[in-house]
Amino acid sequence: MVKPCTPTLHDIKKSPVVLSIAGSDSCAGAGIQADIKTCAAMGAYACSVVTAVTAQGAGRVDGVFAMPASLVRDQIRAVTQTYTVGVVKLGMMGNLAIAQIVADFLHDSGLPVVIDPVFKASAGADLCTDGQGLNEVIAFYREVFTPIASVITPNIQEAAQLLGVPPADTHETYDLQARTLLDLGASAALLKGGHSLDNRLCSDYLAFPDGPEGQINVQAFTAARLKTPHGHGTGCTLASGIAAGLLQGLTLLQAVSAAKNHLQGALAAAGRLNVVSEHGPLHHFAHYW
């Protein structure tokens, strides 16, 4: 009788992971920390490449230090040589030297990537550290990152800066700008409505190719606008939630819907954390405790 062969650790197929390439937030509401918590809450494992360290408190940024570009390259190499990366989520870059290293990695790997263009912190601080003007940073995202994005997730102000137009303020301009982001080369674009003036609803507009003739479809994902003093890290959470969904085999529409639902629940429960009076983080694990 032949005994069944017991697989060794090297024979077992490794589960893919999300790789978050972003900045560190010392109050753990946004950036790498929000990405890891979001992926964990949504059933995905996340590795990280830290591009910059920020000194942040509630509603304030006291300092930003970009990692040496060589260390960013070493982090990418260390993770990708030992883990199977399935999806990349991109956030804050720190400076253009880091951005170029990350862009080279994305070009070489061909991995699907969710790009959350981060130009400034929610508290208003500039997140590029080496003297390059904001226009140079925006140009890099427009010309280098956007064409390789599986989906790009700018908010109203970021989309306007990428496109060089005034911020969207009507359904028609949301629709138009979401479509126009695809002209920059992105495979899909999610224009986030968290900063809109609508006091009742928060609508995100997803533009994606649909049909053999290359038609563009725009679908709105709408939820009730929650009135809370806590909303730090909403953009990071939504983008990394999409990455977690894509990693698990969801379609883009399903991944956006799942991420939006997770964000809504984490935002609604943010006050339960009771860690700060305002500008606090989301409760990513509201379903667990």
GROMACS .gro file of C-alpha atoms in nm:
model
  289
    1MET     CA    1   0.000   0.000   0.000
    2VAL     CA    2   0.139   0.335  -0.106
    3LYS     CA    3   0.110   0.602   0.162
    4PRO     CA    4  -0.022   0.939   0.050
    5CYS     CA    5   0.246   1.198   0.013
    6THR     CA    6   0.228   1.468   0.278
    7PRO     CA    7   0.297   1.807   0.119
    8THR     CA    8   0.587   2.005   0.256
    9LEU     CA    9   0.568   2.375   0.328
   10HIS     CA   10   0.733   2.440  -0.008
   11ASP     CA   11   0.463   2.242  -0.188
   12ILE     CA   12   0.174   2.441  -0.044
   13LYS     CA   13   0.058   2.722  -0.268
   14LYS     CA   14   0.095   3.055  -0.092
   15SER     CA   15  -0.205   3.282  -0.057
   16PRO     CA   16  -0.160   3.618  -0.232
   17VAL     CA   17  -0.145   3.939  -0.031
   18VAL     CA   18  -0.221   4.307  -0.075
   19LEU     CA   19   0.092   4.521  -0.081
   20SER     CA   20   0.028   4.869   0.057
   21ILE     CA   21   0.287   5.128  -0.048
   22ALA     CA   22   0.212   5.442   0.150
   23GLY     CA   23   0.307   5.666   0.440
   24SER     CA   24   0.286   5.587   0.810
   25ASP     CA   25   0.035   5.778   1.025
   26SER     CA   26   0.137   5.798   1.391
   27CYS     CA   27  -0.225   5.819   1.508
   28ALA     CA   28  -0.305   5.512   1.293
   29GLY     CA   29  -0.612   5.658   1.128
   30ALA     CA   30  -0.485   5.680   0.772
   31GLY     CA   31  -0.198   5.558   0.556
   32ILE     CA   32  -0.033   5.220   0.609
   33GLN     CA   33  -0.214   5.162   0.938
   34ALA     CA   34  -0.559   5.217   0.787
   35ASP     CA   35  -0.470   4.994   0.492
   36ILE     CA   36  -0.360   4.705   0.712
   37LYS     CA   37  -0.666   4.735   0.938
   38THR     CA   38  -0.904   4.756   0.642
   39CYS     CA   39  -0.757   4.452   0.469
   40ALA     CA   40  -0.761   4.253   0.793
   41ALA     CA   41  -1.124   4.345   0.862
   42MET     CA   42  -1.219   4.244   0.508
   43GLY     CA   43  -1.043   3.908   0.518
   44ALA     CA   44  -0.718   3.985   0.336
   45TYR     CA   45  -0.357   3.992   0.452
   46ALA     CA   46  -0.160   4.312   0.385
   47CYS     CA   47   0.214   4.366   0.369
   48SER     CA   48   0.355   4.719   0.369
   49VAL     CA   49   0.621   4.937   0.217
   50VAL     CA   50   0.659   5.259   0.417
   51THR     CA   51   0.742   5.558   0.197
   52ALA     CA   52   0.738   5.822   0.471
   53VAL     CA   53   0.685   5.865   0.842
   54THR     CA   54   0.447   6.139   0.954
   55ALA     CA   55   0.401   6.291   1.299
   56GLN     CA   56   0.023   6.327   1.314
   57GLY     CA   57  -0.229   6.392   1.586
   58ALA     CA   58  -0.600   6.463   1.568
   59GLY     CA   59  -0.644   6.718   1.289
   60ARG     CA   60  -0.276   6.812   1.269
   61VAL     CA   61   0.049   6.715   1.096
   62ASP     CA   62   0.363   6.818   1.284
   63GLY     CA   63   0.622   6.662   1.059
   64VAL     CA   64   0.691   6.447   0.753
   65PHE     CA   65   1.008   6.246   0.687
   66ALA     CA   66   1.049   6.058   0.361
   67MET     CA   67   1.228   5.724   0.366
   68PRO     CA   68   1.554   5.697   0.171
   69ALA     CA   69   1.459   5.585  -0.179
   70SER     CA   70   1.697   5.290  -0.154
   71LEU     CA   71   1.517   5.166   0.158
   72VAL     CA   72   1.184   5.183  -0.024
   73ARG     CA   73   1.337   4.970  -0.300
   74ASP     CA   74   1.469   4.725  -0.039
   75GLN     CA   75   1.127   4.697   0.126
   76ILE     CA   76   0.963   4.619  -0.208
   77ARG     CA   77   1.227   4.357  -0.286
   78ALA     CA   78   1.202   4.195   0.058
   79VAL     CA   79   0.825   4.156   0.038
   80THR     CA   80   0.799   4.047  -0.324
   81GLN     CA   81   1.076   3.788  -0.292
   82THR     CA   82   0.905   3.613  -0.001
   83TYR     CA   83   0.533   3.683  -0.044
   84THR     CA   84   0.301   3.642  -0.340
   85VAL     CA   85   0.163   3.988  -0.404
   86GLY     CA   86  -0.175   3.984  -0.577
   87VAL     CA   87  -0.276   4.350  -0.569
   88VAL     CA   88  -0.091   4.673  -0.490
   89LYS     CA   89  -0.251   4.969  -0.315
   90LEU     CA   90  -0.070   5.299  -0.360
   91GLY     CA   91  -0.096   5.602  -0.134
   92MET     CA   92   0.145   5.876  -0.026
   93MET     CA   93   0.484   5.871  -0.200
   94GLY     CA   94   0.690   6.123   0.000
   95ASN     CA   95   0.893   6.253  -0.293
   96LEU     CA   96   0.945   6.202  -0.665
   97ALA     CA   97   1.252   5.978  -0.624
   98ILE     CA   98   1.038   5.732  -0.428
   99ALA     CA   99   0.755   5.767  -0.676
  100GLN     CA  100   0.987   5.673  -0.964
  101ILE     CA  101   1.109   5.360  -0.784
  102VAL     CA  102   0.750   5.255  -0.718
  103ALA     CA  103   0.650   5.328  -1.079
  104ASP     CA  104   0.938   5.113  -1.208
  105PHE     CA  105   0.825   4.827  -0.982
  106LEU     CA  106   0.466   4.853  -1.103
  107HIS     CA  107   0.574   4.858  -1.468
  108ASP     CA  108   0.799   4.556  -1.423
  109SER     CA  109   0.554   4.351  -1.214
  110GLY     CA  110   0.238   4.416  -1.416
  111LEU     CA  111   0.036   4.375  -1.097
  112PRO     CA  112  -0.311   4.528  -1.064
  113VAL     CA  113  -0.288   4.850  -0.866
  114VAL     CA  114  -0.538   5.068  -0.683
  115ILE     CA  115  -0.398   5.422  -0.679
  116ASP     CA  116  -0.519   5.673  -0.422
  117PRO     CA  117  -0.353   6.001  -0.528
  118VAL     CA  118  -0.241   6.172  -0.207
  119PHE     CA  119  -0.112   6.528  -0.247
  120LYS     CA  120  -0.198   6.671   0.093
  121ALA     CA  121  -0.302   6.538   0.433
  122SER     CA  122  -0.665   6.583   0.537
  123ALA     CA  123  -0.534   6.844   0.784
  124GLY     CA  124  -0.397   7.041   0.487
  125ALA     CA  125  -0.024   6.969   0.516
  126ASP     CA  126   0.186   6.916   0.203
  127LEU     CA  127   0.303   6.554   0.187
  128CYS     CA  128   0.589   6.597  -0.059
  129THR     CA  129   0.909   6.658   0.137
  130ASP     CA  130   1.194   6.745  -0.096
  131GLY     CA  131   1.098   7.085  -0.233
  132GLN     CA  132   0.925   6.980  -0.551
  133GLY     CA  133   0.622   7.194  -0.615
  134LEU     CA  134   0.275   7.048  -0.602
  135ASN     CA  135   0.248   7.084  -0.980
  136GLU     CA  136   0.542   6.845  -1.033
  137VAL     CA  137   0.385   6.588  -0.800
  138ILE     CA  138   0.049   6.613  -0.974
  139ALA     CA  139   0.217   6.585  -1.314
  140PHE     CA  140   0.389   6.260  -1.207
  141TYR     CA  141   0.060   6.110  -1.095
  142ARG     CA  142  -0.106   6.225  -1.418
  143GLU     CA  143   0.162   6.113  -1.661
  144VAL     CA  144   0.316   5.808  -1.490
  145PHE     CA  145   0.088   5.657  -1.227
  146THR     CA  146  -0.255   5.710  -1.380
  147PRO     CA  147  -0.184   5.518  -1.705
  148ILE     CA  148  -0.092   5.206  -1.505
  149ALA     CA  149  -0.382   5.225  -1.259
  150SER     CA  150  -0.632   4.942  -1.251
  151VAL     CA  151  -0.848   5.196  -1.072
  152ILE     CA  152  -0.762   5.545  -0.947
  153THR     CA  153  -0.959   5.689  -0.655
  154PRO     CA  154  -0.924   6.069  -0.629
  155ASN     CA  155  -1.152   6.290  -0.423
  156ILE     CA  156  -1.308   6.601  -0.577
  157GLN     CA  157  -1.006   6.825  -0.524
  158GLU     CA  158  -0.755   6.564  -0.639
  159ALA     CA  159  -0.951   6.488  -0.956
  160ALA     CA  160  -0.973   6.859  -1.036
  161GLN     CA  161  -0.596   6.895  -0.990
  162LEU     CA  162  -0.524   6.595  -1.209
  163LEU     CA  163  -0.752   6.725  -1.483
  164GLY     CA  164  -0.673   7.096  -1.447
  165VAL     CA  165  -1.039   7.192  -1.407
  166PRO     CA  166  -1.260   7.333  -1.129
  167PRO     CA  167  -1.386   7.080  -0.873
  168ALA     CA  168  -1.702   6.892  -0.971
  169ASP     CA  169  -2.016   7.031  -0.810
  170THR     CA  170  -2.304   6.872  -1.001
  171HIS     CA  171  -2.402   6.521  -1.110
  172GLU     CA  172  -2.310   6.616  -1.466
  173THR     CA  173  -1.960   6.737  -1.378
  174TYR     CA  174  -1.899   6.432  -1.157
  175ASP     CA  175  -1.995   6.210  -1.448
  176LEU     CA  176  -1.781   6.405  -1.693
  177GLN     CA  177  -1.471   6.414  -1.473
  178ALA     CA  178  -1.493   6.044  -1.391
  179ARG     CA  179  -1.504   5.972  -1.765
  180THR     CA  180  -1.221   6.215  -1.840
  181LEU     CA  181  -0.993   6.042  -1.589
  182LEU     CA  182  -1.003   5.739  -1.820
  183ASP     CA  183  -0.863   5.958  -2.097
  184LEU     CA  184  -0.546   5.984  -1.887
  185GLY     CA  185  -0.502   5.607  -1.925
  186ALA     CA  186  -0.655   5.459  -1.610
  187SER     CA  187  -0.845   5.134  -1.661
  188ALA     CA  188  -1.114   5.263  -1.426
  189ALA     CA  189  -1.168   5.571  -1.209
  190LEU     CA  190  -1.365   5.618  -0.888
  191LEU     CA  191  -1.437   5.986  -0.820
  192LYS     CA  192  -1.508   6.006  -0.447
  193GLY     CA  193  -1.783   6.235  -0.321
  194GLY     CA  194  -1.693   6.263   0.046
  195HIS     CA  195  -1.609   6.632   0.008
  196SER     CA  196  -1.920   6.724  -0.190
  197LEU     CA  197  -2.166   6.985  -0.065
  198ASP     CA  198  -2.457   6.741  -0.053
  199ASN     CA  199  -2.565   6.725   0.311
  200ARG     CA  200  -2.782   6.415   0.267
  201LEU     CA  201  -2.592   6.175   0.044
  202CYS     CA  202  -2.236   6.076  -0.035
  203SER     CA  203  -2.201   5.948  -0.392
  204ASP     CA  204  -1.888   5.802  -0.551
  205TYR     CA  205  -1.883   5.778  -0.932
  206LEU     CA  206  -1.712   5.479  -1.094
  207ALA     CA  207  -1.622   5.510  -1.462
  208PHE     CA  208  -1.516   5.197  -1.649
  209PRO     CA  209  -1.516   5.060  -2.007
  210ASP     CA  210  -1.832   4.862  -2.076
  211GLY     CA  211  -1.904   4.695  -2.407
  212PRO     CA  212  -1.721   4.582  -2.721
  213GLU     CA  213  -1.724   4.930  -2.874
  214GLY     CA  214  -1.532   5.082  -2.584
  215GLN     CA  215  -1.829   5.262  -2.436
  216ILE     CA  216  -1.777   5.417  -2.094
  217ASN     CA  217  -2.023   5.339  -1.818
  218VAL     CA  218  -2.051   5.552  -1.503
  219GLN     CA  219  -2.214   5.401  -1.197
  220ALA     CA  220  -2.289   5.591  -0.878
  221PHE     CA  221  -2.242   5.427  -0.538
  222THR     CA  222  -2.455   5.624  -0.296
  223ALA     CA  223  -2.488   5.610   0.082
  224ALA     CA  224  -2.639   5.834   0.346
  225ARG     CA  225  -2.400   6.105   0.461
  226LEU     CA  226  -2.313   6.035   0.822
  227LYS     CA  227  -2.274   6.329   1.055
  228THR     CA  228  -1.974   6.249   1.272
  229PRO     CA  229  -1.670   6.444   1.396
  230HIS     CA  230  -1.456   6.143   1.301
  231GLY     CA  231  -1.353   6.073   0.945
  232HIS     CA  232  -0.975   6.050   0.940
  233GLY     CA  233  -0.859   5.795   0.682
  234THR     CA  234  -1.176   5.750   0.478
  235GLY     CA  235  -0.994   5.771   0.144
  236CYS     CA  236  -0.725   5.521   0.245
  237THR     CA  237  -0.990   5.287   0.380
  238LEU     CA  238  -1.198   5.292   0.063
  239ALA     CA  239  -0.899   5.236  -0.166
  240SER     CA  240  -0.751   4.953   0.040
  241GLY     CA  241  -1.097   4.797   0.073
  242ILE     CA  242  -1.118   4.786  -0.305
  243ALA     CA  243  -0.774   4.623  -0.319
  244ALA     CA  244  -0.883   4.362  -0.064
  245GLY     CA  245  -1.192   4.281  -0.269
  246LEU     CA  246  -0.996   4.250  -0.593
  247LEU     CA  247  -0.747   4.020  -0.418
  248GLN     CA  248  -1.034   3.790  -0.324
  249GLY     CA  249  -1.157   3.764  -0.680
  250LEU     CA  250  -1.440   4.016  -0.674
  251THR     CA  251  -1.520   4.211  -0.988
  252LEU     CA  252  -1.442   4.582  -0.976
  253LEU     CA  253  -1.807   4.668  -0.919
  254GLN     CA  254  -1.833   4.413  -0.639
  255ALA     CA  255  -1.506   4.531  -0.482
  256VAL     CA  256  -1.617   4.895  -0.482
  257SER     CA  257  -1.952   4.800  -0.332
  258ALA     CA  258  -1.789   4.588  -0.059
  259ALA     CA  259  -1.537   4.861   0.023
  260LYS     CA  260  -1.811   5.124   0.035
  261ASN     CA  261  -2.016   4.910   0.274
  262HIS     CA  262  -1.715   4.852   0.499
  263LEU     CA  263  -1.636   5.224   0.501
  264GLN     CA  264  -1.994   5.313   0.589
  265GLY     CA  265  -1.997   5.073   0.884
  266ALA     CA  266  -1.654   5.185   1.009
  267LEU     CA  267  -1.757   5.549   0.983
  268ALA     CA  268  -2.089   5.496   1.161
  269ALA     CA  269  -1.913   5.324   1.451
  270ALA     CA  270  -1.618   5.565   1.475
  271GLY     CA  271  -1.754   5.739   1.784
  272ARG     CA  272  -1.757   5.412   1.977
  273LEU     CA  273  -1.379   5.410   1.984
  274ASN     CA  274  -1.382   5.724   2.202
  275VAL     CA  275  -1.008   5.781   2.163
  276VAL     CA  276  -1.026   6.150   2.069
  277SER     CA  277  -1.299   6.413   2.067
  278GLU     CA  278  -1.278   6.502   1.696
  279HIS     CA  279  -1.085   6.421   1.378
  280GLY     CA  280  -1.060   6.064   1.502
  281PRO     CA  281  -1.010   5.737   1.313
  282LEU     CA  282  -1.271   5.499   1.181
  283HIS     CA  283  -1.366   5.183   1.367
  284HIS     CA  284  -1.243   4.927   1.117
  285PHE     CA  285  -1.331   4.633   1.343
  286ALA     CA  286  -1.682   4.744   1.439
  287HIS     CA  287  -1.817   4.400   1.345
  288TYR     CA  288  -1.585   4.232   1.594
  289TRP     CA  289  -1.579   4.457   1.902
   0.00000   0.00000   0.00000
